[in-house]
Every structure is written in C-alpha cells, then in structure tokens.
Amino acid sequence: MRAGKFLFVVPPIFFIFTSCFSKKNDSAQTFRAASVNTVIAKEEAKDTKISTFGTVSYKTKHDVSSLVEGSVQNLFAKEGDFVRKGQKLAVLRNVQMENQKEQYENALCSAEASLSVALSKLREEELSVQSRLLSLEKQELSIRQKEIEYENACQIHRNNEELHKLGGITDVSFKSEELSLQSQKTSIDIAKKEKQISSLGLTDSDIVLMGYAIPDSIEEKNKLLVKLNTRSVQAQIQSAKASVSNAEKSLQSINRLIEELTVKAGVEGIIGARNFEEGEYVAANAAVFTILNTSSVYAVFSIQEKDILKYHEETPVNIELPSINKSLSSVISEISPFADPQSGNFTVKALLNNFDRSIKPGIFVKSTILQTDNPVFVVLPETAVIQSNQDKNRNIVYTVKNGCVVLQNVEIDSIENGKAWIKSGIKEGTVVIDKPSPFLKEGENVVTN
C-alpha cells in the first residue's frame, strides 16, 4: 500500500516541475536579442572619372581671300583637299587692272625715252662746253700770236719812220704801213672781244658767283665749268629720272595687286570650304576658301553642371577614337565660361596632336576625364542605407553601439555600383547593420553576426 501511494504521488510532482521549467524557457525566448548582419564603415578614395561623348573639331581656321576684286578664272583645289602653305588655290581676273598695267608700262617706256634723250642732250652739252673751253684756249693762242706780230710790225714801223724822214720810203708806203698796223690792232681788239663773248659763263667770276671756290688745277676747273654750264640739262635728267621712278612704282604697285589675283594658301591644312566657282565674281577681301588647320585638333565634349567644379584645365583626359581604332592621352585645355542655356552642360576641349592627319574633324570621340585629387568618403553597401518614410530626402543607417540599435542620419554623395558614398553622419569603423529589418527599432538589443 505504501509503495503504491508513493508511486501515485510522484507523477503529479514531476509534471508540475516539468511544467514550470517549460514556462521559464518560454520567457527566455521572449527576451532573446535579434540576430543581425553588420558591416564596418570604411574610408575609400572615390574614383571620380566620368565618361562622355563628343566630336573632333579643328583647332584654327584661316579664310583665304584676295585684296582685290575679280572673277574666278581657274580653281585648283576642292573641299577636303590637303594644301600646303603658299600653294596656288585659284586665279582671278580683273580686266581694269590689266588695262591699267598696259598704261603704266607705256608711261614707263615714255619716261625712259625722255631720260635717254636728256642723257644724250647732257652729253652734247658737255661736249659743247668742252669745245668752248678749247676754243677759248685757241683764241688765247691766236691773240698772243697776233700781239707778237703786231709788236714786231710796230718795231719795223718805227724803224721805217726814220727812213721815211730821210726819204728812203715814200709817203704812200709809209701810210700803207700805218694802216696795216691799225688793222692789226683792230684785229687784236676784235679777237679779244670774241674771246670775251666766248668765255661768258666760263670765267672765274662765274664760278665765284655760283658759290664755288676756284679750283687750283685747270682740269678740275674745267670739270666744274662743264657742270655749271649743263645745269639745265641735268635738271631735265632729274625730272626724267623722277618720271621713270614714278612709272616704275606705279607698275610695281599694279603688279602687286595683280599678284593678289592669284589666291594662295596662307597656312597648311585641309580645305574646309570653297565659296566660289569658276566665272563667279569675287568682291575684295571676300573669303574664297576656308582652310582648317588640322596639325592639332580639339576633342570637344560636354560635362554636366553638377560635375564641372570637379575639373579644371590640365585635368588628364583619355580620348578614344573608335572609327580609327586609336587612343590618346591629353589634358583639358579649355572649359567654356558659361553653360549651354538649353542643356545646362559646359563645353570642354582637349588638344590632340595630329601630325599624321589621321584624325578628321567631325569624327566621334569617347572621353574619360580623370581627377588627380580623388575625394575620400565613408563607404557602405547600398543595402545598408534606408530612406526615411517620413522624409524622402532623409537617409538613415542602423548602427550598433553596446549591443543596441542606434539610428544615424547620413548625407550621401552618390550611390554607384552597389556602394553608398557618404559625405557625413558616420565615421570610419562604425558598425552598421546591413539589410536591416523594417521591424527593428532604435534601442533594441541585437546580436551581430
């Protein structure tokens, strides 16, 4: 009986004990901390390169024009042709200039003929003056001879005068002798007068009167007298030379203008435009051709307004030219000072060397712009950042501090390739819950995995 009573009582006690133990375990399950996956926030330098598309443009262009008007007579180049500096591109014609050139050529011939006549006349005048000088010398010798003869005749007459007194000479003979002496005296006087007339302009007084000193030698004196007595002809020569010079200058001027009718390339490059055809009239200074200098070209592309402050001149750029299977490295050489009013983009240029002329203006380019000083951000997986339900502009991360959930507001720079680049809100080393449950609440205990 006792043994049976004992066995009967034990099962209820065991049941009560088992039941209490089960209730205790249920209470522990109720307060167990949630298990979460976490990541550690890290700092990384963000590669801020961007890729954009554009086209190739010429570096400079040069309008080739003529300083004078005319009609197109010949064309030697077409659009797309490569031309070198100084190469003949076209020839114009101006009939008025051709007629004017003929007039100037005739004027030059006339002036040269006048100069030739004046030079001949000068030679004749010089010979004439030299002849006069020689004639004066001859007259001087003749006068001296006559004076000697006259002195001799006078001496004879004086001797005969004694004979006449003695009756040795008749009165008729003596009288005839006196008349002969008088004739000789008159002849000498006439010769002196003739010499005086012939020496007009050839005397020492004439030299002094013209402001010159009398030369010491006869030869120099005669040269000076020739020069002084041919001044009028020398003036004619100077006038004729001036006429020749003016005619030559006029002809040179018209020739230079006619040379402008031959249109030549001022630079090396590609003909980008031919603005006239044969037979068409070309006004003065009108552009006949436009030459594009392609020894260097620009890769032209656009950068969005939000990115423009990240880049500056000398920023490295990689340029790809798919059509010619070519890649080049360059730097930004120009940035437009203002944005396009329609797209809001800024135009950017990078200079490319093109010595082989393989890069043609207008072809497609792909540009990758690099940044040398990459900014540093705190990086998290994109799945760790939650957008607030109350404020769409508010971004939240669930951090873990001392085993509890703490919500942190963060400012995001960008989300790229599954990464969130965070400007502010958390620091490197912060423990952040990845893919947080929407049922997690701030302050809740969690267990990290």
Coordinates of C-alpha atoms in Angstrom, one line a residue:
M1 CA 0.0 0.0 0.0
R2 CA 2.7 2.5 0.9
A3 CA 4.6 1.7 -2.1
G4 CA 1.7 2.2 -4.3
K5 CA 0.9 5.5 -2.7
F6 CA 4.3 6.8 -3.4
L7 CA 4.2 5.8 -7.0
F8 CA 0.9 7.6 -7.4
V9 CA 2.1 10.8 -5.9
V10 CA 5.3 11.2 -7.9
P11 CA 3.9 11.7 -11.4
P12 CA 2.0 14.8 -10.4
I13 CA 5.1 16.4 -8.9
F14 CA 7.2 15.6 -12.0
F15 CA 4.5 17.1 -14.1
I16 CA 4.5 20.3 -12.0
F17 CA 8.3 20.6 -12.2
T18 CA 8.3 19.9 -15.9
S19 CA 5.6 22.5 -16.5
C20 CA 7.5 25.2 -14.5
F21 CA 10.7 24.6 -16.4
S22 CA 8.9 24.9 -19.7
K23 CA 7.4 28.3 -18.7
K24 CA 10.8 29.6 -17.7
N25 CA 12.2 28.6 -21.2
D26 CA 9.3 30.4 -22.9
S27 CA 10.1 33.6 -21.0
A28 CA 13.8 33.4 -22.1
Q29 CA 12.7 33.0 -25.7
T30 CA 10.5 36.2 -25.4
F31 CA 13.6 38.4 -24.4
R32 CA 16.2 36.9 -26.7
A33 CA 18.1 39.6 -28.8
A34 CA 17.6 39.8 -32.6
S35 CA 20.5 38.5 -34.8
V36 CA 21.7 41.0 -37.5
N37 CA 24.3 41.1 -40.2
T38 CA 26.7 44.0 -39.9
V39 CA 29.4 45.7 -41.9
I40 CA 32.2 48.0 -40.8
A41 CA 32.2 51.5 -42.4
K42 CA 35.5 52.2 -44.3
E43 CA 37.0 55.2 -45.9
E44 CA 37.8 55.0 -49.6
A45 CA 39.1 57.5 -52.2
K46 CA 36.4 57.8 -54.8
D47 CA 37.4 57.5 -58.4
T48 CA 35.6 60.5 -59.9
K49 CA 36.4 59.9 -63.6
I50 CA 33.5 60.4 -65.9
S51 CA 32.9 59.3 -69.4
T52 CA 31.3 61.5 -72.0
F53 CA 31.0 61.6 -75.8
G54 CA 31.8 64.3 -78.3
T55 CA 33.3 65.0 -81.7
V56 CA 36.6 66.3 -83.1
S57 CA 36.9 69.9 -84.1
Y58 CA 39.6 71.8 -85.9
K59 CA 41.9 74.0 -83.8
T60 CA 42.0 77.0 -86.1
K61 CA 40.6 78.1 -89.4
H62 CA 42.0 80.5 -91.9
D63 CA 40.0 82.4 -94.5
V64 CA 41.9 82.8 -97.8
S65 CA 40.9 86.0 -99.6
S66 CA 42.0 88.4 -102.4
L67 CA 42.7 92.0 -101.6
V68 CA 41.2 93.0 -105.0
E69 CA 38.0 92.1 -106.8
G70 CA 37.8 89.9 -109.8
S71 CA 36.1 86.9 -111.5
V72 CA 37.2 83.4 -110.9
Q73 CA 39.2 82.2 -113.8
N74 CA 40.7 78.9 -112.5
L75 CA 40.3 76.8 -109.4
F76 CA 43.0 74.3 -108.3
A77 CA 41.6 72.9 -105.0
K78 CA 38.3 71.5 -103.8
E79 CA 36.8 70.8 -100.3
G80 CA 38.7 68.1 -98.4
D81 CA 42.0 68.6 -100.2
F82 CA 45.1 68.9 -98.2
V83 CA 47.1 72.0 -99.1
R84 CA 50.5 73.4 -98.1
K85 CA 51.4 77.0 -97.2
G86 CA 52.0 79.0 -100.4
Q87 CA 50.2 76.5 -102.7
K88 CA 48.2 78.2 -105.5
L89 CA 44.5 77.6 -105.0
A90 CA 42.8 79.9 -107.6
V91 CA 43.4 82.6 -110.1
L92 CA 41.1 85.6 -110.6
R93 CA 40.9 88.1 -113.4
N94 CA 40.4 91.9 -113.4
V95 CA 40.3 93.5 -116.9
Q96 CA 40.6 97.0 -115.5
M97 CA 43.8 96.2 -113.8
E98 CA 45.2 94.6 -117.0
N99 CA 44.4 97.8 -118.9
Q100 CA 45.9 99.9 -116.1
K101 CA 49.1 97.8 -116.3
E102 CA 49.4 98.5 -120.0
Q103 CA 49.0 102.2 -119.4
Y104 CA 51.7 102.1 -116.7
E105 CA 54.0 100.1 -119.0
N106 CA 53.6 102.7 -121.7
A107 CA 54.2 105.5 -119.3
L108 CA 57.4 103.8 -118.2
C109 CA 58.6 103.4 -121.8
S110 CA 57.9 107.1 -122.4
A111 CA 59.7 108.2 -119.2
E112 CA 62.7 106.0 -120.1
A113 CA 62.8 107.5 -123.6
S114 CA 62.7 111.0 -122.1
L115 CA 65.5 110.1 -119.8
S116 CA 67.5 108.7 -122.7
V117 CA 67.0 112.0 -124.7
A118 CA 68.0 114.1 -121.6
L119 CA 71.2 112.0 -121.1
S120 CA 72.1 112.4 -124.8
K121 CA 71.5 116.1 -124.6
L122 CA 73.7 116.3 -121.5
R123 CA 76.4 114.6 -123.4
E124 CA 76.1 117.0 -126.2
E125 CA 76.1 120.0 -123.8
E126 CA 79.2 118.7 -122.1
L127 CA 80.9 118.3 -125.4
S128 CA 79.8 121.8 -126.4
V129 CA 81.2 123.3 -123.2
Q130 CA 84.4 121.4 -123.6
S131 CA 84.6 122.7 -127.2
R132 CA 84.1 126.2 -126.0
L133 CA 86.9 125.8 -123.4
L134 CA 89.2 124.5 -126.1
S135 CA 88.1 127.3 -128.4
L136 CA 89.0 129.8 -125.7
E137 CA 92.4 128.3 -125.4
K138 CA 92.8 128.6 -129.2
Q139 CA 91.6 132.2 -129.2
E140 CA 94.1 133.0 -126.4
L141 CA 96.9 131.5 -128.5
S142 CA 95.7 133.4 -131.6
I143 CA 95.6 136.7 -129.7
R144 CA 99.1 136.1 -128.3
Q145 CA 100.4 135.4 -131.8
K146 CA 98.7 138.5 -133.2
E147 CA 100.1 140.6 -130.4
I148 CA 103.6 139.3 -131.1
E149 CA 103.2 140.1 -134.8
Y150 CA 101.7 143.5 -134.0
E151 CA 104.7 144.3 -131.7
N152 CA 107.1 143.2 -134.5
A153 CA 105.2 145.3 -137.1
C154 CA 105.3 148.3 -134.7
Q155 CA 109.1 147.9 -134.4
I156 CA 109.5 147.8 -138.1
H157 CA 107.2 150.8 -138.5
R158 CA 109.3 152.8 -136.0
N159 CA 112.5 151.9 -137.9
N160 CA 110.8 152.8 -141.2
E161 CA 109.7 156.1 -139.7
E162 CA 113.4 157.3 -139.7
L163 CA 113.8 156.1 -143.3
H164 CA 110.6 158.0 -144.2
K165 CA 112.0 161.2 -142.8
L166 CA 115.2 160.7 -144.8
G167 CA 113.1 160.0 -147.9
G168 CA 114.0 156.3 -148.0
I169 CA 110.4 155.3 -148.0
T170 CA 107.6 157.0 -150.0
D171 CA 104.7 158.6 -148.3
V172 CA 102.3 156.0 -149.8
S173 CA 104.3 153.1 -148.5
F174 CA 104.6 154.6 -145.1
K175 CA 100.9 155.4 -145.0
S176 CA 100.1 151.9 -146.1
E177 CA 102.2 150.6 -143.3
E178 CA 100.4 152.7 -140.7
L179 CA 97.1 151.4 -142.0
S180 CA 98.4 147.8 -141.7
L181 CA 99.4 148.4 -138.1
Q182 CA 96.0 149.9 -137.4
S183 CA 94.3 146.9 -139.0
Q184 CA 96.4 144.5 -136.8
K185 CA 95.5 146.5 -133.7
T186 CA 91.8 146.3 -134.6
S187 CA 92.1 142.6 -135.3
I188 CA 93.6 142.0 -131.9
D189 CA 90.8 144.0 -130.2
I190 CA 88.2 142.1 -132.2
A191 CA 89.8 138.8 -131.2
K192 CA 89.7 139.8 -127.5
K193 CA 86.1 140.8 -127.8
E194 CA 85.3 137.4 -129.4
K195 CA 87.1 135.7 -126.6
Q196 CA 85.2 137.7 -124.1
I197 CA 82.0 136.7 -125.7
S198 CA 83.0 133.0 -125.9
S199 CA 84.0 133.0 -122.3
L200 CA 80.6 134.0 -121.0
G201 CA 79.8 131.5 -118.2
L202 CA 83.3 130.1 -118.3
T203 CA 85.2 132.7 -116.2
D204 CA 86.5 132.6 -112.7
S205 CA 83.9 135.2 -111.7
D206 CA 81.1 132.9 -112.9
I207 CA 82.5 130.2 -110.6
V208 CA 82.5 132.5 -107.6
L209 CA 79.1 133.9 -108.5
M210 CA 77.7 130.3 -108.3
G211 CA 79.1 129.9 -104.8
Y212 CA 82.1 127.7 -105.6
A213 CA 85.8 128.1 -104.8
I214 CA 88.1 128.4 -107.8
P215 CA 89.9 125.0 -108.2
D216 CA 93.7 125.0 -108.2
S217 CA 94.1 122.8 -111.3
I218 CA 92.9 123.7 -114.8
E219 CA 91.5 120.2 -115.1
E220 CA 89.3 120.5 -112.0
K221 CA 88.3 124.0 -113.0
N222 CA 87.2 122.8 -116.5
K223 CA 85.2 120.0 -114.9
L224 CA 83.4 122.4 -112.6
L225 CA 82.7 124.8 -115.6
V226 CA 81.2 121.9 -117.5
K227 CA 79.0 121.0 -114.6
L228 CA 77.9 124.6 -114.1
N229 CA 77.1 125.1 -117.8
T230 CA 75.0 122.0 -118.1
R231 CA 72.7 122.5 -115.1
S232 CA 69.5 122.9 -117.1
V233 CA 70.1 119.6 -118.8
Q234 CA 71.0 118.0 -115.5
A235 CA 67.7 119.2 -114.2
Q236 CA 65.9 117.7 -117.2
I237 CA 67.6 114.4 -116.4
Q238 CA 66.5 114.5 -112.8
S239 CA 63.0 115.2 -113.9
A240 CA 63.1 112.4 -116.4
K241 CA 64.5 110.0 -113.7
A242 CA 61.7 111.0 -111.4
S243 CA 59.2 110.2 -114.1
V244 CA 60.8 106.9 -114.6
S245 CA 60.8 106.2 -110.9
N246 CA 57.1 107.1 -110.6
A247 CA 56.2 105.0 -113.6
E248 CA 58.2 102.0 -112.1
K249 CA 56.4 102.4 -108.8
S250 CA 53.0 102.6 -110.4
L251 CA 53.8 99.5 -112.4
Q252 CA 55.1 97.7 -109.3
S253 CA 52.0 98.6 -107.4
I254 CA 49.7 97.3 -110.1
N255 CA 51.8 94.2 -110.4
R256 CA 51.4 93.6 -106.7
L257 CA 47.7 94.0 -107.0
I258 CA 47.6 91.6 -109.9
E259 CA 49.6 89.1 -107.9
E260 CA 46.8 89.3 -105.3
L261 CA 44.5 87.8 -108.1
T262 CA 46.4 84.6 -107.6
V263 CA 44.9 83.1 -104.4
K264 CA 47.4 81.1 -102.3
A265 CA 47.1 79.2 -99.1
G266 CA 48.3 81.2 -96.1
V267 CA 48.6 78.1 -93.9
E268 CA 48.9 74.3 -94.2
G269 CA 45.7 72.4 -93.7
I270 CA 42.5 71.0 -95.2
I271 CA 40.1 72.9 -97.5
G272 CA 37.0 73.2 -95.3
A273 CA 35.0 75.3 -97.7
R274 CA 35.2 76.6 -101.3
N275 CA 32.9 79.6 -101.5
F276 CA 33.1 80.4 -105.3
E277 CA 33.0 78.5 -108.6
E278 CA 34.7 79.4 -111.9
G279 CA 33.2 82.5 -113.5
E280 CA 31.7 83.9 -110.3
Y281 CA 32.6 87.5 -109.2
V282 CA 34.6 87.8 -106.0
A283 CA 34.5 91.0 -104.1
A284 CA 37.6 92.5 -102.5
N285 CA 38.6 90.7 -99.2
A286 CA 35.9 88.1 -99.7
A287 CA 36.8 84.6 -98.4
V288 CA 37.4 82.4 -101.4
F289 CA 38.5 79.4 -99.4
T290 CA 38.4 78.4 -95.7
I291 CA 41.4 76.3 -94.6
L292 CA 41.2 74.2 -91.4
N293 CA 44.5 73.7 -89.6
T294 CA 44.4 70.1 -88.5
S295 CA 48.0 69.6 -87.4
S296 CA 46.4 69.9 -83.9
V297 CA 42.7 69.2 -83.3
Y298 CA 40.3 69.5 -80.4
A299 CA 38.3 66.7 -78.9
V300 CA 35.1 68.6 -77.9
F301 CA 32.7 67.1 -75.3
S302 CA 30.3 68.2 -72.5
I303 CA 30.4 68.0 -68.8
Q304 CA 27.2 68.3 -66.7
E305 CA 26.7 71.3 -64.5
K306 CA 26.9 69.3 -61.3
D307 CA 30.4 67.9 -62.2
I308 CA 32.0 71.0 -63.7
L309 CA 33.6 72.1 -60.4
K310 CA 35.4 68.8 -60.1
Y311 CA 37.6 69.5 -63.1
H312 CA 39.9 72.3 -64.4
E313 CA 42.4 73.0 -67.1
E314 CA 45.3 70.4 -67.2
T315 CA 43.0 67.7 -65.8
P316 CA 44.0 64.4 -67.5
V317 CA 41.7 63.0 -70.2
N318 CA 41.8 59.7 -72.1
I319 CA 40.4 60.1 -75.7
E320 CA 39.2 57.1 -77.7
L321 CA 38.6 57.3 -81.4
P322 CA 36.7 54.1 -82.3
S323 CA 36.4 54.9 -86.0
I324 CA 40.2 54.8 -86.5
N325 CA 40.9 52.5 -83.6
K326 CA 43.1 55.0 -81.8
S327 CA 43.5 56.1 -78.1
L328 CA 45.3 59.2 -77.0
S329 CA 46.1 60.9 -73.7
S330 CA 45.6 64.6 -73.3
V331 CA 44.6 67.2 -70.8
I332 CA 41.7 69.7 -70.6
S333 CA 42.9 72.8 -72.4
E334 CA 39.7 74.9 -72.4
I335 CA 36.5 75.0 -70.4
S336 CA 33.6 77.1 -71.6
P337 CA 33.0 80.0 -69.1
F338 CA 29.2 79.5 -69.3
A339 CA 26.8 76.6 -69.6
D340 CA 24.6 75.9 -72.6
P341 CA 21.2 77.5 -71.9
Q342 CA 19.3 74.5 -73.2
S343 CA 21.2 71.5 -71.9
G344 CA 23.0 73.1 -68.9
N345 CA 26.2 71.4 -69.9
F346 CA 29.6 73.0 -70.2
T347 CA 31.7 72.6 -73.3
V348 CA 35.2 71.2 -72.7
K349 CA 38.1 70.9 -75.2
A350 CA 41.2 68.7 -75.1
L351 CA 44.0 69.4 -77.6
L352 CA 45.3 66.4 -79.7
N353 CA 48.4 66.2 -81.8
N354 CA 47.5 65.2 -85.4
F355 CA 50.8 65.3 -87.3
D356 CA 49.8 62.3 -89.5
R357 CA 46.4 63.9 -90.3
S358 CA 44.6 60.7 -89.4
I359 CA 42.1 62.5 -87.1
K360 CA 39.4 64.1 -89.2
P361 CA 37.2 66.9 -87.9
G362 CA 33.7 65.7 -87.1
I363 CA 34.5 62.1 -86.1
F364 CA 33.1 60.6 -82.9
V365 CA 35.2 60.5 -79.7
K366 CA 34.7 59.0 -76.3
S367 CA 36.3 60.9 -73.5
T368 CA 37.2 59.7 -70.0
I369 CA 38.1 62.5 -67.6
L370 CA 40.2 61.7 -64.7
Q371 CA 40.7 63.5 -61.4
T372 CA 44.1 63.6 -59.8
D373 CA 42.9 64.5 -56.2
N374 CA 40.2 61.9 -55.6
P375 CA 38.0 62.8 -52.6
V376 CA 37.7 60.4 -49.6
F377 CA 34.3 59.2 -48.4
V378 CA 33.0 56.7 -45.9
V379 CA 31.7 53.7 -47.9
L380 CA 28.9 51.3 -47.1
P381 CA 26.9 48.7 -49.1
E382 CA 24.0 50.3 -50.8
T383 CA 21.7 47.9 -48.9
A384 CA 22.8 49.4 -45.5
V385 CA 21.2 52.8 -46.3
I386 CA 17.5 53.2 -45.7
Q387 CA 15.3 56.0 -47.0
S388 CA 13.1 57.6 -44.3
N389 CA 9.4 57.0 -44.7
Q390 CA 8.6 60.5 -43.4
D391 CA 11.2 62.4 -45.4
K392 CA 12.3 61.1 -48.8
N393 CA 15.4 63.3 -48.7
R394 CA 16.5 61.8 -45.4
N395 CA 18.8 58.7 -45.4
I396 CA 19.3 56.5 -42.3
V397 CA 21.7 53.8 -41.3
Y398 CA 21.2 51.4 -38.4
T399 CA 24.3 51.4 -36.3
V400 CA 25.2 49.1 -33.4
K401 CA 26.5 50.6 -30.1
N402 CA 26.9 48.5 -27.0
G403 CA 24.6 45.8 -28.5
C404 CA 21.8 48.3 -29.1
V405 CA 20.4 49.8 -32.4
V406 CA 21.1 53.5 -32.9
L407 CA 19.7 55.3 -35.9
Q408 CA 22.1 57.8 -37.7
N409 CA 21.2 60.3 -40.4
V410 CA 23.7 60.4 -43.2
E411 CA 24.4 62.6 -46.2
I412 CA 25.1 60.7 -49.4
D413 CA 27.3 61.9 -52.2
S414 CA 26.3 59.2 -54.6
I415 CA 25.3 55.6 -54.9
E416 CA 27.3 53.7 -57.6
N417 CA 27.9 50.1 -58.3
G418 CA 26.2 48.9 -55.1
K419 CA 28.2 51.3 -52.9
A420 CA 26.9 54.3 -51.0
W421 CA 29.5 57.1 -50.8
I422 CA 28.7 59.0 -47.6
K423 CA 29.7 62.6 -47.0
S424 CA 28.8 62.9 -43.3
G425 CA 26.9 61.2 -40.5
I426 CA 29.1 58.3 -39.6
K427 CA 32.9 57.7 -39.3
E428 CA 35.2 55.0 -40.4
G429 CA 34.9 51.9 -38.1
T430 CA 31.3 52.4 -37.3
V431 CA 29.3 49.1 -37.1
V432 CA 26.3 49.3 -39.4
I433 CA 23.5 46.8 -39.9
D434 CA 23.3 45.6 -43.5
K435 CA 19.8 44.9 -44.9
P436 CA 18.1 45.9 -41.6
S437 CA 14.7 44.5 -40.9
P438 CA 11.9 47.0 -41.0
F439 CA 10.8 45.8 -37.6
L440 CA 14.0 46.9 -35.9
K441 CA 13.6 49.8 -33.6
E442 CA 16.1 52.2 -32.1
G443 CA 17.4 51.0 -28.7
E444 CA 16.6 47.3 -29.4
N445 CA 19.2 44.8 -28.4
V446 CA 20.7 42.9 -31.2
V447 CA 23.3 40.2 -31.7
T448 CA 25.8 40.8 -34.5
N449 CA 27.0 38.1 -36.9

